[in-house]
């Protein structure tokens, strides 16, 4: 099952809430002279875009544990832009597999130019031959 990015979910929710307000029959329509933006408009436009940021992943390792069944991931992010939140997604699955259980970690307010380490423990291992570990780094703001 594919998950939608948080900004897409927020925009969809804002659109649905806005459309629900159109269904009422006895309310006065808002006038064009009202300069105050609606709450749904402000929420939808305030969501920062998410962008893949593989260039900000300084190092990454994902060893299999001594028991052969557990995996953990470690890495370092170095922010190449202004302060931002990042989302790390780690997947252990067969090569070529595009779906499966993964772990996500959000790292808030990563400062510019500072090495920021992260660890993701107890990664779920998806069924299949020769599982391998993959990582995706996304800049949220």
Short mmCIF file of N, CA and C in Angstrom, two decimals:
data_model
loop_
_atom_site.label_atom_id
_atom_site.label_comp_id
_atom_site.label_asym_id
_atom_site.label_seq_id
_atom_site.Cartn_x
_atom_site.Cartn_y
_atom_site.Cartn_z
N UNK A 1 0.84 -1.17 0.00
CA UNK A 1 0.00 0.00 0.00
C UNK A 1 0.89 1.23 0.00
N UNK A 2 0.65 2.14 -0.85
CA UNK A 2 1.46 3.35 -0.99
C UNK A 2 0.88 4.45 -0.14
N UNK A 3 1.73 5.13 0.63
CA UNK A 3 1.29 6.23 1.48
C UNK A 3 1.52 7.55 0.78
N UNK A 4 0.60 8.47 0.97
CA UNK A 4 0.74 9.79 0.39
C UNK A 4 1.61 10.66 1.29
N UNK A 5 2.37 11.57 0.72
CA UNK A 5 3.15 12.50 1.53
C UNK A 5 2.23 13.39 2.36
N UNK A 6 2.72 13.81 3.52
CA UNK A 6 1.94 14.63 4.44
C UNK A 6 1.38 15.89 3.79
N UNK A 7 2.13 16.63 2.95
CA UNK A 7 1.55 17.82 2.32
C UNK A 7 0.36 17.48 1.42
N UNK A 8 0.41 16.32 0.74
CA UNK A 8 -0.71 15.94 -0.13
C UNK A 8 -1.94 15.62 0.71
N UNK A 9 -1.74 14.97 1.85
CA UNK A 9 -2.86 14.66 2.74
C UNK A 9 -3.47 15.94 3.28
N UNK A 10 -2.63 16.89 3.69
CA UNK A 10 -3.13 18.16 4.23
C UNK A 10 -3.91 18.93 3.17
N UNK A 11 -3.40 18.95 1.95
CA UNK A 11 -4.10 19.67 0.88
C UNK A 11 -5.43 19.02 0.56
N UNK A 12 -5.47 17.68 0.56
CA UNK A 12 -6.72 16.96 0.29
C UNK A 12 -7.73 17.23 1.39
N UNK A 13 -7.28 17.19 2.65
CA UNK A 13 -8.18 17.45 3.78
C UNK A 13 -8.73 18.87 3.71
N UNK A 14 -7.87 19.82 3.34
CA UNK A 14 -8.34 21.21 3.24
C UNK A 14 -9.37 21.35 2.14
N UNK A 15 -9.16 20.65 1.03
CA UNK A 15 -10.10 20.70 -0.09
C UNK A 15 -11.44 20.08 0.31
N UNK A 16 -11.40 18.93 0.98
CA UNK A 16 -12.63 18.27 1.41
C UNK A 16 -13.39 19.15 2.39
N UNK A 17 -12.68 19.74 3.36
CA UNK A 17 -13.34 20.63 4.33
C UNK A 17 -13.95 21.84 3.63
N UNK A 18 -13.25 22.37 2.65
CA UNK A 18 -13.77 23.52 1.90
C UNK A 18 -15.00 23.16 1.11
N UNK A 19 -15.00 21.96 0.50
CA UNK A 19 -16.16 21.52 -0.26
C UNK A 19 -17.34 21.21 0.65
N UNK A 20 -17.09 20.73 1.85
CA UNK A 20 -18.18 20.44 2.78
C UNK A 20 -18.91 21.72 3.14
N UNK A 21 -18.21 22.83 3.20
CA UNK A 21 -18.84 24.11 3.50
C UNK A 21 -19.74 24.58 2.37
N UNK A 22 -19.51 24.11 1.15
CA UNK A 22 -20.34 24.49 0.00
C UNK A 22 -21.67 23.78 0.01
N UNK A 23 -21.80 22.69 0.79
CA UNK A 23 -23.02 21.88 0.75
C UNK A 23 -24.17 22.52 1.52
N UNK A 24 -23.90 23.44 2.44
CA UNK A 24 -24.96 24.06 3.22
C UNK A 24 -25.86 24.91 2.35
N UNK A 25 -27.18 24.91 2.65
CA UNK A 25 -28.09 25.63 1.78
C UNK A 25 -28.51 26.99 2.31
N UNK A 26 -28.53 27.21 3.63
CA UNK A 26 -29.07 28.43 4.20
C UNK A 26 -28.02 29.48 4.53
N UNK A 27 -26.76 29.17 4.36
CA UNK A 27 -25.73 30.13 4.70
C UNK A 27 -25.57 31.13 3.57
N UNK A 28 -25.21 32.37 3.98
CA UNK A 28 -24.92 33.39 2.97
C UNK A 28 -23.59 33.09 2.32
N UNK A 29 -23.48 33.28 1.04
CA UNK A 29 -22.16 33.12 0.41
C UNK A 29 -21.24 34.25 0.85
N UNK A 30 -19.95 33.95 0.95
CA UNK A 30 -19.02 35.00 1.35
C UNK A 30 -18.89 36.01 0.22
N UNK A 31 -18.66 37.24 0.59
CA UNK A 31 -18.54 38.29 -0.42
C UNK A 31 -17.09 38.46 -0.82
N UNK A 32 -16.88 38.98 -1.99
CA UNK A 32 -15.52 39.22 -2.49
C UNK A 32 -14.84 40.34 -1.72
N UNK A 33 -15.59 41.17 -1.02
CA UNK A 33 -15.01 42.29 -0.28
C UNK A 33 -14.35 41.84 1.01
N UNK A 34 -14.59 40.61 1.44
CA UNK A 34 -14.01 40.10 2.67
C UNK A 34 -12.55 39.72 2.41
N UNK A 35 -11.56 40.49 2.92
CA UNK A 35 -10.17 40.22 2.60
C UNK A 35 -9.55 39.12 3.45
N UNK A 36 -10.25 38.60 4.45
CA UNK A 36 -9.68 37.60 5.33
C UNK A 36 -9.69 36.24 4.64
N UNK A 37 -8.52 35.58 4.50
CA UNK A 37 -8.51 34.26 3.87
C UNK A 37 -9.13 33.23 4.80
N UNK A 38 -9.71 32.21 4.23
CA UNK A 38 -10.31 31.16 5.06
C UNK A 38 -9.20 30.34 5.70
N UNK A 39 -9.54 29.64 6.78
CA UNK A 39 -8.57 28.82 7.49
C UNK A 39 -8.07 27.69 6.59
N UNK A 40 -8.94 27.13 5.76
CA UNK A 40 -8.51 26.03 4.90
C UNK A 40 -7.53 26.51 3.85
N UNK A 41 -7.70 27.71 3.33
CA UNK A 41 -6.77 28.25 2.35
C UNK A 41 -5.40 28.48 2.98
N UNK A 42 -5.38 29.03 4.17
CA UNK A 42 -4.12 29.31 4.85
C UNK A 42 -3.40 28.01 5.17
N UNK A 43 -4.11 26.97 5.60
CA UNK A 43 -3.49 25.70 5.94
C UNK A 43 -2.90 25.04 4.71
N UNK A 44 -3.63 25.03 3.62
CA UNK A 44 -3.16 24.37 2.42
C UNK A 44 -1.93 25.06 1.84
N UNK A 45 -1.88 26.37 1.86
CA UNK A 45 -0.75 27.07 1.28
C UNK A 45 0.44 27.12 2.23
N UNK A 46 0.24 26.87 3.53
CA UNK A 46 1.33 26.94 4.49
C UNK A 46 2.15 25.66 4.54
N UNK A 47 1.64 24.56 4.00
CA UNK A 47 2.36 23.30 4.05
C UNK A 47 3.60 23.38 3.16
N UNK A 48 4.79 23.11 3.75
CA UNK A 48 6.00 23.18 2.96
C UNK A 48 6.09 21.98 2.02
N UNK A 49 6.68 22.16 0.86
CA UNK A 49 6.82 21.04 -0.06
C UNK A 49 7.90 20.08 0.42
N UNK A 50 7.70 18.81 0.18
CA UNK A 50 8.71 17.81 0.50
C UNK A 50 9.53 17.54 -0.76
N UNK A 51 10.84 17.39 -0.57
CA UNK A 51 11.71 17.16 -1.73
C UNK A 51 12.77 16.12 -1.36
N UNK A 52 13.02 15.21 -2.28
CA UNK A 52 14.07 14.22 -2.06
C UNK A 52 15.40 14.96 -1.85
N UNK A 53 16.19 14.47 -0.90
CA UNK A 53 17.45 15.14 -0.57
C UNK A 53 18.59 14.14 -0.39
N UNK A 54 18.85 13.29 -1.39
CA UNK A 54 19.93 12.31 -1.22
C UNK A 54 21.30 12.96 -1.03
N UNK A 55 21.47 14.16 -1.53
CA UNK A 55 22.75 14.87 -1.40
C UNK A 55 23.06 15.25 0.05
N UNK A 56 22.04 15.26 0.91
CA UNK A 56 22.25 15.62 2.32
C UNK A 56 22.53 14.41 3.21
N UNK A 57 22.56 13.21 2.63
CA UNK A 57 22.89 12.00 3.38
C UNK A 57 24.40 11.78 3.29
N UNK A 58 25.10 12.15 4.34
CA UNK A 58 26.56 12.09 4.37
C UNK A 58 27.07 10.66 4.47
N UNK A 59 26.43 9.85 5.33
CA UNK A 59 26.82 8.45 5.44
C UNK A 59 25.60 7.62 5.85
N UNK A 60 25.65 6.31 5.51
CA UNK A 60 24.56 5.41 5.85
C UNK A 60 25.08 3.99 5.91
N UNK A 61 24.70 3.25 6.96
CA UNK A 61 25.00 1.82 7.04
C UNK A 61 23.78 1.12 7.63
N UNK A 62 23.61 -0.13 7.24
CA UNK A 62 22.42 -0.87 7.66
C UNK A 62 22.81 -2.33 7.85
N UNK A 63 23.49 -2.64 8.94
CA UNK A 63 23.94 -4.03 9.13
C UNK A 63 22.84 -4.94 9.67
N UNK A 64 22.98 -6.21 9.30
CA UNK A 64 22.12 -7.25 9.86
C UNK A 64 22.70 -7.60 11.23
N UNK A 65 21.83 -7.83 12.19
CA UNK A 65 22.27 -8.16 13.54
C UNK A 65 22.95 -9.52 13.60
N UNK A 66 23.58 -9.81 14.73
CA UNK A 66 24.30 -11.07 14.93
C UNK A 66 23.36 -12.28 14.82
N UNK A 67 22.09 -12.08 15.16
CA UNK A 67 21.14 -13.19 15.08
C UNK A 67 20.69 -13.48 13.65
N UNK A 68 21.04 -12.59 12.71
CA UNK A 68 20.69 -12.78 11.31
C UNK A 68 19.27 -12.38 10.96
N UNK A 69 18.49 -11.97 11.94
CA UNK A 69 17.09 -11.64 11.70
C UNK A 69 16.77 -10.16 11.90
N UNK A 70 17.51 -9.49 12.74
CA UNK A 70 17.22 -8.08 13.02
C UNK A 70 18.19 -7.19 12.24
N UNK A 71 17.70 -6.03 11.88
CA UNK A 71 18.50 -5.05 11.15
C UNK A 71 18.37 -3.71 11.87
N UNK A 72 19.39 -2.90 11.74
CA UNK A 72 19.33 -1.52 12.26
C UNK A 72 20.09 -0.63 11.27
N UNK A 73 19.70 0.63 11.25
CA UNK A 73 20.31 1.58 10.32
C UNK A 73 20.89 2.75 11.09
N UNK A 74 22.02 3.24 10.59
CA UNK A 74 22.66 4.41 11.17
C UNK A 74 23.13 5.30 10.02
N UNK A 75 23.06 6.58 10.25
CA UNK A 75 23.52 7.49 9.21
C UNK A 75 23.77 8.88 9.76
N UNK A 76 24.23 9.74 8.88
CA UNK A 76 24.51 11.13 9.24
C UNK A 76 23.96 12.01 8.12
N UNK A 77 23.20 13.02 8.54
CA UNK A 77 22.68 14.03 7.61
C UNK A 77 23.51 15.28 7.78
N UNK A 78 23.84 15.94 6.68
CA UNK A 78 24.45 17.26 6.75
C UNK A 78 23.56 18.16 5.88
N UNK A 79 22.96 19.12 6.51
CA UNK A 79 22.01 20.02 5.84
C UNK A 79 22.76 21.01 4.96
N UNK A 80 22.46 20.99 3.67
CA UNK A 80 23.14 21.89 2.74
C UNK A 80 22.40 23.21 2.54
N UNK A 81 21.22 23.33 3.11
CA UNK A 81 20.44 24.57 2.99
C UNK A 81 20.19 25.19 4.35
N UNK A 82 19.11 25.96 4.43
CA UNK A 82 18.77 26.55 5.73
C UNK A 82 18.12 25.50 6.62
N UNK A 83 17.97 25.79 7.91
CA UNK A 83 17.43 24.85 8.89
C UNK A 83 16.16 24.20 8.34
N UNK A 84 16.05 22.86 8.50
CA UNK A 84 14.92 22.14 7.92
C UNK A 84 14.63 20.87 8.71
N UNK A 85 13.41 20.35 8.52
CA UNK A 85 13.02 19.04 9.05
C UNK A 85 13.30 18.01 7.95
N UNK A 86 13.69 16.80 8.35
CA UNK A 86 13.95 15.72 7.41
C UNK A 86 13.16 14.48 7.81
N UNK A 87 12.82 13.65 6.80
CA UNK A 87 12.20 12.36 7.05
C UNK A 87 13.09 11.29 6.41
N UNK A 88 13.49 10.31 7.24
CA UNK A 88 14.30 9.19 6.78
C UNK A 88 13.38 7.97 6.74
N UNK A 89 13.34 7.29 5.59
CA UNK A 89 12.57 6.05 5.46
C UNK A 89 13.54 4.94 5.11
N UNK A 90 13.49 3.84 5.89
CA UNK A 90 14.40 2.72 5.67
C UNK A 90 13.56 1.47 5.42
N UNK A 91 13.91 0.75 4.35
CA UNK A 91 13.20 -0.45 3.92
C UNK A 91 14.19 -1.60 3.80
N UNK A 92 13.83 -2.77 4.37
CA UNK A 92 14.62 -3.99 4.19
C UNK A 92 13.75 -4.94 3.39
N UNK A 93 14.15 -5.19 2.13
CA UNK A 93 13.37 -6.03 1.23
C UNK A 93 14.26 -6.58 0.13
N UNK A 94 13.71 -7.48 -0.65
CA UNK A 94 14.44 -8.06 -1.78
C UNK A 94 14.75 -6.97 -2.79
N UNK A 95 15.86 -7.07 -3.51
CA UNK A 95 16.17 -6.10 -4.56
C UNK A 95 15.03 -6.05 -5.58
N UNK A 96 14.67 -4.86 -6.00
CA UNK A 96 13.60 -4.68 -6.97
C UNK A 96 12.22 -4.56 -6.34
N UNK A 97 12.09 -4.92 -5.07
CA UNK A 97 10.80 -4.80 -4.39
C UNK A 97 10.49 -3.33 -4.15
N UNK A 98 9.27 -2.93 -4.46
CA UNK A 98 8.90 -1.52 -4.31
C UNK A 98 7.94 -1.27 -3.17
N UNK A 99 7.42 -2.33 -2.57
CA UNK A 99 6.47 -2.16 -1.47
C UNK A 99 6.86 -3.05 -0.32
N UNK A 100 6.44 -2.66 0.86
CA UNK A 100 6.69 -3.45 2.05
C UNK A 100 6.68 -2.57 3.27
N UNK A 101 6.83 -3.20 4.42
CA UNK A 101 6.88 -2.45 5.68
C UNK A 101 8.23 -1.75 5.79
N UNK A 102 8.18 -0.52 6.24
CA UNK A 102 9.39 0.28 6.40
C UNK A 102 9.28 1.06 7.70
N UNK A 103 10.37 1.63 8.13
CA UNK A 103 10.38 2.51 9.30
C UNK A 103 10.66 3.92 8.84
N UNK A 104 9.96 4.88 9.48
CA UNK A 104 10.19 6.30 9.19
C UNK A 104 10.61 7.01 10.46
N UNK A 105 11.48 7.96 10.28
CA UNK A 105 11.97 8.78 11.37
C UNK A 105 11.99 10.21 10.90
N UNK A 106 11.37 11.11 11.68
CA UNK A 106 11.40 12.54 11.35
C UNK A 106 12.43 13.18 12.27
N UNK A 107 13.34 13.92 11.66
CA UNK A 107 14.39 14.62 12.41
C UNK A 107 14.10 16.11 12.27
N UNK A 108 13.65 16.75 13.35
CA UNK A 108 13.24 18.16 13.25
C UNK A 108 14.42 19.12 13.36
N UNK A 109 14.28 20.23 12.67
CA UNK A 109 15.16 21.40 12.79
C UNK A 109 16.64 21.06 12.70
N UNK A 110 17.03 20.42 11.60
CA UNK A 110 18.44 20.11 11.38
C UNK A 110 19.14 21.40 10.97
N UNK A 111 20.14 21.85 11.75
CA UNK A 111 20.81 23.11 11.44
C UNK A 111 21.71 22.99 10.20
N UNK A 112 21.98 24.10 9.59
CA UNK A 112 22.82 24.15 8.40
C UNK A 112 24.26 23.79 8.73
N UNK A 113 24.83 22.88 7.92
CA UNK A 113 26.24 22.55 8.01
C UNK A 113 26.66 21.72 9.21
N UNK A 114 25.73 21.25 10.03
CA UNK A 114 26.07 20.46 11.22
C UNK A 114 25.78 18.99 10.94
N UNK A 115 26.77 18.10 11.19
CA UNK A 115 26.55 16.67 11.03
C UNK A 115 25.54 16.20 12.08
N UNK A 116 24.44 15.61 11.63
CA UNK A 116 23.36 15.19 12.52
C UNK A 116 23.16 13.68 12.36
N UNK A 117 23.59 12.89 13.36
CA UNK A 117 23.46 11.44 13.26
C UNK A 117 22.03 10.98 13.57
N UNK A 118 21.66 9.82 13.03
CA UNK A 118 20.38 9.20 13.33
C UNK A 118 20.55 7.70 13.40
N UNK A 119 19.64 7.04 14.11
CA UNK A 119 19.62 5.58 14.24
C UNK A 119 18.18 5.11 14.13
N UNK A 120 17.97 4.04 13.39
CA UNK A 120 16.65 3.42 13.28
C UNK A 120 16.84 1.95 13.66
N UNK A 121 16.25 1.55 14.77
CA UNK A 121 16.41 0.19 15.29
C UNK A 121 15.24 -0.69 14.89
N UNK A 122 15.43 -2.00 15.01
CA UNK A 122 14.39 -3.01 14.80
C UNK A 122 13.62 -2.81 13.49
N UNK A 123 14.33 -2.80 12.41
CA UNK A 123 13.71 -2.63 11.10
C UNK A 123 12.91 -3.88 10.73
N UNK A 124 11.70 -3.71 10.20
CA UNK A 124 10.95 -4.88 9.75
C UNK A 124 11.60 -5.44 8.48
N UNK A 125 11.70 -6.77 8.41
CA UNK A 125 12.28 -7.42 7.25
C UNK A 125 11.13 -8.01 6.43
N UNK A 126 11.02 -7.59 5.19
CA UNK A 126 9.96 -8.06 4.30
C UNK A 126 10.35 -9.39 3.68
N UNK A 127 9.35 -10.21 3.38
CA UNK A 127 9.58 -11.52 2.80
C UNK A 127 10.26 -11.40 1.44
N UNK A 128 11.06 -12.39 1.12
CA UNK A 128 11.73 -12.41 -0.17
C UNK A 128 13.16 -12.89 -0.03
N UNK A 129 13.77 -13.15 -1.17
CA UNK A 129 15.14 -13.64 -1.19
C UNK A 129 16.13 -12.49 -1.11
N UNK A 130 17.24 -12.73 -0.44
CA UNK A 130 18.36 -11.80 -0.36
C UNK A 130 17.93 -10.38 0.01
N UNK A 131 17.35 -10.19 1.20
CA UNK A 131 16.92 -8.84 1.57
C UNK A 131 18.11 -7.88 1.66
N UNK A 132 17.85 -6.65 1.27
CA UNK A 132 18.85 -5.60 1.32
C UNK A 132 18.19 -4.36 1.93
N UNK A 133 19.00 -3.49 2.45
CA UNK A 133 18.52 -2.29 3.11
C UNK A 133 18.60 -1.10 2.16
N UNK A 134 17.52 -0.31 2.10
CA UNK A 134 17.49 0.90 1.26
C UNK A 134 17.01 2.06 2.11
N UNK A 135 17.46 3.26 1.74
CA UNK A 135 17.11 4.46 2.49
C UNK A 135 16.62 5.54 1.54
N UNK A 136 15.70 6.36 2.05
CA UNK A 136 15.22 7.54 1.32
C UNK A 136 15.25 8.71 2.30
N UNK A 137 15.83 9.83 1.87
CA UNK A 137 15.89 11.03 2.69
C UNK A 137 15.09 12.12 2.00
N UNK A 138 14.15 12.72 2.74
CA UNK A 138 13.28 13.76 2.20
C UNK A 138 13.38 14.99 3.09
N UNK A 139 13.56 16.14 2.46
CA UNK A 139 13.57 17.42 3.16
C UNK A 139 12.13 17.90 3.23
N UNK A 140 11.62 18.11 4.45
CA UNK A 140 10.23 18.48 4.65
C UNK A 140 10.00 19.98 4.65
N UNK A 141 10.97 20.75 5.05
CA UNK A 141 10.77 22.21 5.10
C UNK A 141 12.06 22.93 4.81
#
